[in-house]
Amino acid sequence: MQKKLVSLQVARGLAAMMVFVMHLFNMAAATTASAWAAKIAQALHYVGHIGVDIFFVLSGVVMCLVLSRAVAYEQTGRVRIAVAADFLARRAVRIYPLYWITLIACLLLPLPPIPGADNALGTLLHHPASFFLFSKPAAHPVAWTLVYEVQFYCVAALLLLFGHFAKKAFLIWSVLQIFLVVWSCVGLLPHWPIFDPLSLEFSLGIFVGLVSKINFYRMECVGMAAAIGAACSASLWLGGDAIAAHSYLRVIFWGLPAAVFIASLMAYERTHTLQYSFMARLGDLSYSLYMWHPIALLVPLVLLQPWNKGGSIKITLIYCMLSIALTFILSIISYRYIEKPLNGLFKLVRDRKKLAFHL
């Protein structure tokens, strides 16, 4: 595998836009009482949900890159504990600073209440574990997905301790997790996110990453079309609400198509040159866009409040344009001045420690 696959960045950017567009039109329909915005929101409602499934599968795929590096590190003399610690530190630097900044913004900015969130500071103080993403944060409406990611990363760090046998350990874990999910569903295990059926999508991603080197498929476009068709058909047949409400249905009818879509995109990159296009650059911004967009969607509401009489197409269009502009401005600033500097600082500290180790 390459160090950085363009196909993964494209998928990441697509997933972020799916979530953002869904929330944009949901907010527009709810606050401006626009009939056309409500129709678009209804049509796109489940698209955003599938974006989350793509994110989870992508996290599993990325773990395969980490597994390859883990073997390389051990061959150069690095111990297994150091590899696992390096992995956890890298993930913590990526996740926590931006989460804390946006969480504080949700709590302190003088904005209307965020739909689906409890912005009371007392709620956060009563659930301090959510500050470290060990439980679902009530104040940030989209950070619940990070709880799944954090628990997956903790399990992954433990499996990295197996060194050269880490890939086999991951495969064993993927099978074992199915039983753990069943036991959790029947009440024999606590209902932690890692025991939720939705966490099986990480294992789907690991499987996609492991088989991506096997050159047994050439049906890239057919695979992508089949994945999209399967997800849309399932939403129409079973109803998106039923799928979203039941994690096991979500894994089958949205998670599997997401895995097929990503596998097809990676297969396409094996036989074609993918340019670092707008969607790939959007993938760079995806985490910042994901974390900032709920806040960015509220600011135009405050600005347009005096003119928002309800049902105005003009106000709805202005709201959408302002929301899109503000979301991208915040995302670009956040990526350039928060994410990139922190990742660069982490690499600098890590490289200095590596140099000291060899000396």
XYZ file of C-alpha atoms in Angstrom:
359
model
C 0.000 0.000 0.000
C 1.050 3.553 -0.534
C 1.652 5.794 2.337
C -1.251 7.990 1.310
C -3.845 6.668 -1.096
C -5.701 9.301 -3.079
C -8.745 7.020 -3.239
C -9.032 7.053 0.555
C -8.844 10.841 0.611
C -11.547 11.035 -2.053
C -13.779 8.706 -0.015
C -13.089 10.731 3.132
C -14.009 13.984 1.397
C -17.160 12.437 -0.049
C -18.245 11.141 3.384
C -17.711 14.557 4.996
C -19.762 16.269 2.282
C -22.574 13.718 2.633
C -22.894 14.470 6.342
C -22.591 18.226 5.825
C -25.149 18.478 3.013
C -27.672 16.439 4.995
C -27.329 18.688 8.049
C -27.360 21.827 5.900
C -30.750 21.111 4.332
C -32.178 19.682 7.555
C -31.312 22.938 9.294
C -32.570 25.062 6.402
C -35.893 23.220 6.333
C -36.352 23.385 10.108
C -35.493 27.064 10.574
C -36.690 28.805 7.413
C -39.855 26.710 6.893
C -38.941 26.399 3.216
C -40.972 23.758 1.374
C -38.326 23.080 -1.285
C -35.597 22.815 1.358
C -37.766 20.300 3.225
C -38.116 18.185 0.072
C -34.351 18.204 -0.514
C -33.734 17.411 3.156
C -36.112 14.448 2.938
C -34.389 13.155 -0.199
C -30.891 13.505 1.285
C -31.704 12.508 4.859
C -30.153 9.049 4.711
C -27.221 10.097 2.537
C -25.579 11.713 5.554
C -26.032 8.562 7.628
C -24.179 6.518 5.009
C -21.357 9.061 5.191
C -20.723 7.935 8.773
C -20.555 4.300 7.640
C -17.947 5.263 5.046
C -15.899 6.972 7.777
C -15.971 3.837 9.947
C -14.942 1.528 7.100
C -12.150 3.966 6.179
C -10.781 3.793 9.737
C -10.469 0.025 9.358
C -8.699 0.384 6.006
C -6.223 2.867 7.470
C -5.374 0.337 10.196
C -3.837 -1.852 7.483
C -1.387 0.964 6.711
C -0.582 1.114 10.408
C -0.043 -2.667 10.502
C 2.498 -2.432 7.674
C 4.380 0.324 9.470
C 4.282 -1.660 12.730
C 6.177 -4.527 11.094
C 8.699 -2.087 9.618
C 9.255 -0.428 13.002
C 9.914 -3.766 14.663
C 12.428 -4.671 11.989
C 14.389 -1.510 12.805
C 14.533 -2.383 16.488
C 11.511 -0.600 17.908
C 9.718 -2.528 20.627
C 6.053 -3.425 20.397
C 4.973 -1.217 23.279
C 6.591 1.789 21.602
C 4.723 1.029 18.360
C 1.378 0.851 20.156
C 2.130 3.993 22.177
C 3.139 5.857 19.018
C -0.128 4.816 17.364
C -2.256 5.986 20.314
C -0.359 9.276 20.591
C -0.815 9.976 16.879
C -4.557 9.359 17.112
C -4.891 11.433 20.292
C -3.143 14.411 18.698
C -5.454 14.183 15.705
C -8.723 13.736 17.608
C -8.668 15.483 20.977
C -7.417 19.079 20.400
C -9.969 19.856 17.697
C -12.703 18.030 19.599
C -12.011 20.087 22.735
C -11.910 23.367 20.792
C -15.221 22.708 19.026
C -16.754 21.376 22.248
C -15.880 24.628 24.051
C -17.322 26.562 21.117
C -20.586 24.590 21.385
C -20.786 25.367 25.098
C -19.743 29.013 25.204
C -20.668 30.725 21.931
C -23.904 32.789 22.146
C -25.707 30.739 19.497
C -29.124 29.066 19.397
C -29.242 25.543 20.853
C -27.729 22.985 18.512
C -30.355 20.427 17.429
C -29.595 17.047 18.961
C -27.208 18.474 21.558
C -27.409 19.481 25.208
C -25.358 22.644 25.501
C -25.595 22.917 29.276
C -22.158 23.017 30.910
C -23.597 21.142 33.876
C -24.357 18.157 31.652
C -20.708 17.928 30.648
C -19.565 18.239 34.267
C -21.929 15.432 35.284
C -20.460 13.213 32.550
C -16.712 13.973 32.615
C -15.915 10.773 30.692
C -17.414 12.406 27.596
C -14.650 15.038 27.749
C -12.236 12.232 26.841
C -14.727 10.516 24.507
C -15.165 7.500 26.770
C -18.919 8.143 26.656
C -21.099 9.913 24.110
C -20.788 13.726 24.526
C -24.140 15.447 24.869
C -22.861 18.913 23.978
C -21.426 18.129 20.534
C -24.012 16.727 18.104
C -21.633 14.786 15.810
C -18.889 13.732 18.249
C -20.735 10.517 19.154
C -18.944 8.842 16.243
C -15.591 9.663 17.852
C -16.490 7.469 20.833
C -16.635 4.479 18.472
C -13.337 5.543 16.902
C -11.566 5.950 20.257
C -12.646 2.533 21.533
C -11.593 0.941 18.249
C -8.196 2.608 18.497
C -7.742 1.310 22.056
C -8.420 -2.250 20.895
C -6.145 -1.715 17.882
C -3.290 -0.563 20.139
C -3.606 -3.763 22.177
C -3.536 -5.867 19.011
C -0.436 -4.020 17.767
C 1.413 -5.517 20.737
C 1.400 -8.813 18.802
C 4.008 -7.336 16.443
C 4.545 -9.530 13.365
C 1.384 -11.459 14.265
C -0.753 -8.299 14.460
C -2.570 -9.015 11.176
C -3.592 -12.447 12.395
C -4.608 -10.903 15.720
C -6.853 -8.441 13.894
C -8.497 -11.233 11.910
C -9.114 -13.221 15.093
C -10.527 -10.100 16.752
C -12.868 -9.503 13.799
C -14.360 -12.985 14.230
C -14.447 -12.731 18.029
C -16.153 -9.353 17.838
C -19.186 -10.897 16.155
C -19.743 -13.063 19.235
C -19.075 -10.127 21.571
C -21.699 -8.052 19.728
C -24.257 -10.859 20.065
C -23.496 -11.284 23.774
C -23.872 -7.533 24.285
C -27.222 -7.524 22.457
C -28.577 -10.245 24.764
C -27.282 -8.481 27.884
C -24.258 -10.652 28.725
C -21.832 -7.768 28.078
C -22.155 -4.001 28.680
C -23.532 -1.909 25.834
C -20.237 -0.236 24.989
C -19.732 1.167 21.486
C -17.033 -1.437 20.748
C -19.690 -4.120 21.349
C -22.241 -2.321 19.168
C -22.943 -3.883 15.750
C -21.887 -0.587 14.164
C -18.297 -1.283 15.282
C -18.247 -4.269 12.931
C -17.767 -1.725 10.144
C -14.192 -1.208 11.359
C -13.606 -4.927 10.791
C -15.117 -4.580 7.320
C -12.542 -1.880 6.644
C -9.685 -4.081 7.873
C -10.851 -6.837 5.519
C -10.998 -4.371 2.599
C -7.472 -3.201 3.404
C -6.102 -6.749 3.602
C -7.591 -7.910 0.293
C -6.838 -4.658 -1.565
C -3.398 -5.990 -2.537
C -4.936 -9.070 -4.165
C -5.418 -8.328 -7.829
C -8.567 -10.419 -8.319
C -11.085 -7.771 -9.315
C -11.292 -5.515 -12.348
C -14.927 -4.516 -12.036
C -14.284 -1.172 -10.350
C -17.148 0.809 -11.873
C -19.561 -2.109 -11.550
C -18.610 -2.465 -7.869
C -19.182 1.232 -7.166
C -22.518 1.200 -8.987
C -23.590 -1.962 -7.160
C -22.673 -0.454 -3.782
C -24.596 2.750 -4.428
C -27.570 0.823 -5.820
C -27.629 -1.583 -2.863
C -27.634 1.237 -0.294
C -30.372 3.159 -2.123
C -32.501 0.042 -2.661
C -32.214 -0.945 1.001
C -33.281 2.536 2.104
C -36.329 2.420 -0.162
C -37.246 -1.186 0.630
C -36.803 -1.251 4.406
C -37.033 2.464 5.038
C -34.069 4.567 6.122
C -35.497 5.148 9.597
C -35.583 1.417 10.294
C -31.997 0.980 9.118
C -30.690 3.986 11.061
C -32.451 2.826 14.238
C -31.008 -0.706 14.182
C -27.217 -0.996 14.059
C -27.205 -4.550 12.717
C -29.363 -3.491 9.755
C -27.110 -0.505 9.221
C -24.002 -2.718 8.995
C -25.671 -5.016 6.455
C -27.442 -2.500 4.229
C -25.140 0.544 4.512
C -21.853 -0.761 5.933
C -21.360 -3.535 3.360
C -22.115 -1.221 0.382
C -19.701 1.329 1.898
C -16.999 -1.364 2.060
C -17.673 -2.425 -1.553
C -17.577 1.214 -2.668
C -14.215 1.863 -0.988
C -12.757 -1.425 -2.272
C -13.864 -0.510 -5.801
C -12.370 2.963 -5.489
C -9.059 1.474 -4.317
C -9.162 -1.043 -7.174
C -9.714 1.799 -9.622
C -6.628 3.551 -8.269
C -4.556 0.398 -8.868
C -5.223 0.594 -12.621
C -5.652 4.354 -13.093
C -3.811 7.443 -11.964
C -5.951 9.475 -9.586
C -5.095 13.156 -9.435
C -5.114 14.962 -6.104
C -8.373 16.643 -7.050
C -10.846 18.835 -5.184
C -12.444 15.802 -3.521
C -9.060 14.544 -2.324
C -8.195 17.964 -0.890
C -11.620 17.962 0.703
C -10.527 14.726 2.339
C -7.691 16.661 4.000
C -10.282 19.033 5.451
C -12.767 16.301 6.348
C -12.179 16.149 10.106
C -12.258 19.922 10.533
C -15.327 20.156 8.305
C -17.049 17.396 10.249
C -16.387 18.981 13.652
C -17.059 22.630 12.761
C -20.091 22.407 10.477
C -22.770 22.117 13.249
C -21.536 25.422 14.669
C -21.140 27.055 11.252
C -24.748 26.213 10.396
C -26.010 28.240 13.374
C -24.197 31.538 12.770
C -26.195 32.507 9.627
C -29.410 31.872 11.574
C -28.444 34.608 14.022
C -27.453 36.990 11.223
C -30.654 36.408 9.212
C -33.046 36.275 12.164
C -34.557 39.776 11.597
C -35.516 38.866 8.003
C -36.459 35.225 8.533
C -40.265 35.332 8.240
C -40.561 31.683 7.201
C -40.977 30.122 3.770
C -38.868 32.695 1.906
C -36.861 31.135 -0.921
C -34.541 34.141 -0.949
C -33.699 33.824 2.760
C -33.224 30.058 2.409
C -30.781 30.507 -0.482
C -28.842 33.190 1.400
C -28.738 30.958 4.473
C -27.375 28.016 2.455
C -24.711 30.135 0.744
C -23.573 31.742 4.008
C -23.487 28.357 5.748
C -21.412 26.755 2.992
C -18.977 29.683 2.907
C -18.560 29.831 6.682
C -18.153 26.053 6.985
C -15.359 25.977 4.433
C -13.647 29.054 5.874
C -13.647 27.546 9.361
C -12.510 24.171 8.007
C -9.587 25.631 6.055
C -8.459 27.779 8.997
C -8.819 24.845 11.388
C -6.852 22.496 9.133
C -4.044 24.938 8.420
C -3.622 26.433 11.871
C -4.721 23.631 14.208
C -4.494 20.203 12.569
C -1.365 20.628 10.426
C 0.764 22.397 13.083
C -0.150 19.845 15.757
C 0.565 16.906 13.443
C 3.838 18.535 12.423
C 4.802 19.081 16.056
C 4.014 15.465 16.873
C 6.201 14.213 14.004
C 9.027 16.516 15.091
C 8.939 15.251 18.682
C 8.662 11.638 17.529
C 11.604 11.980 15.102
C 13.774 13.537 17.806
C 12.979 10.679 20.162
C 13.764 8.196 17.395
C 17.121 9.909 16.789
C 17.936 9.876 20.501
C 17.044 6.171 20.611
C 19.516 5.350 17.827
C 22.231 7.493 19.387
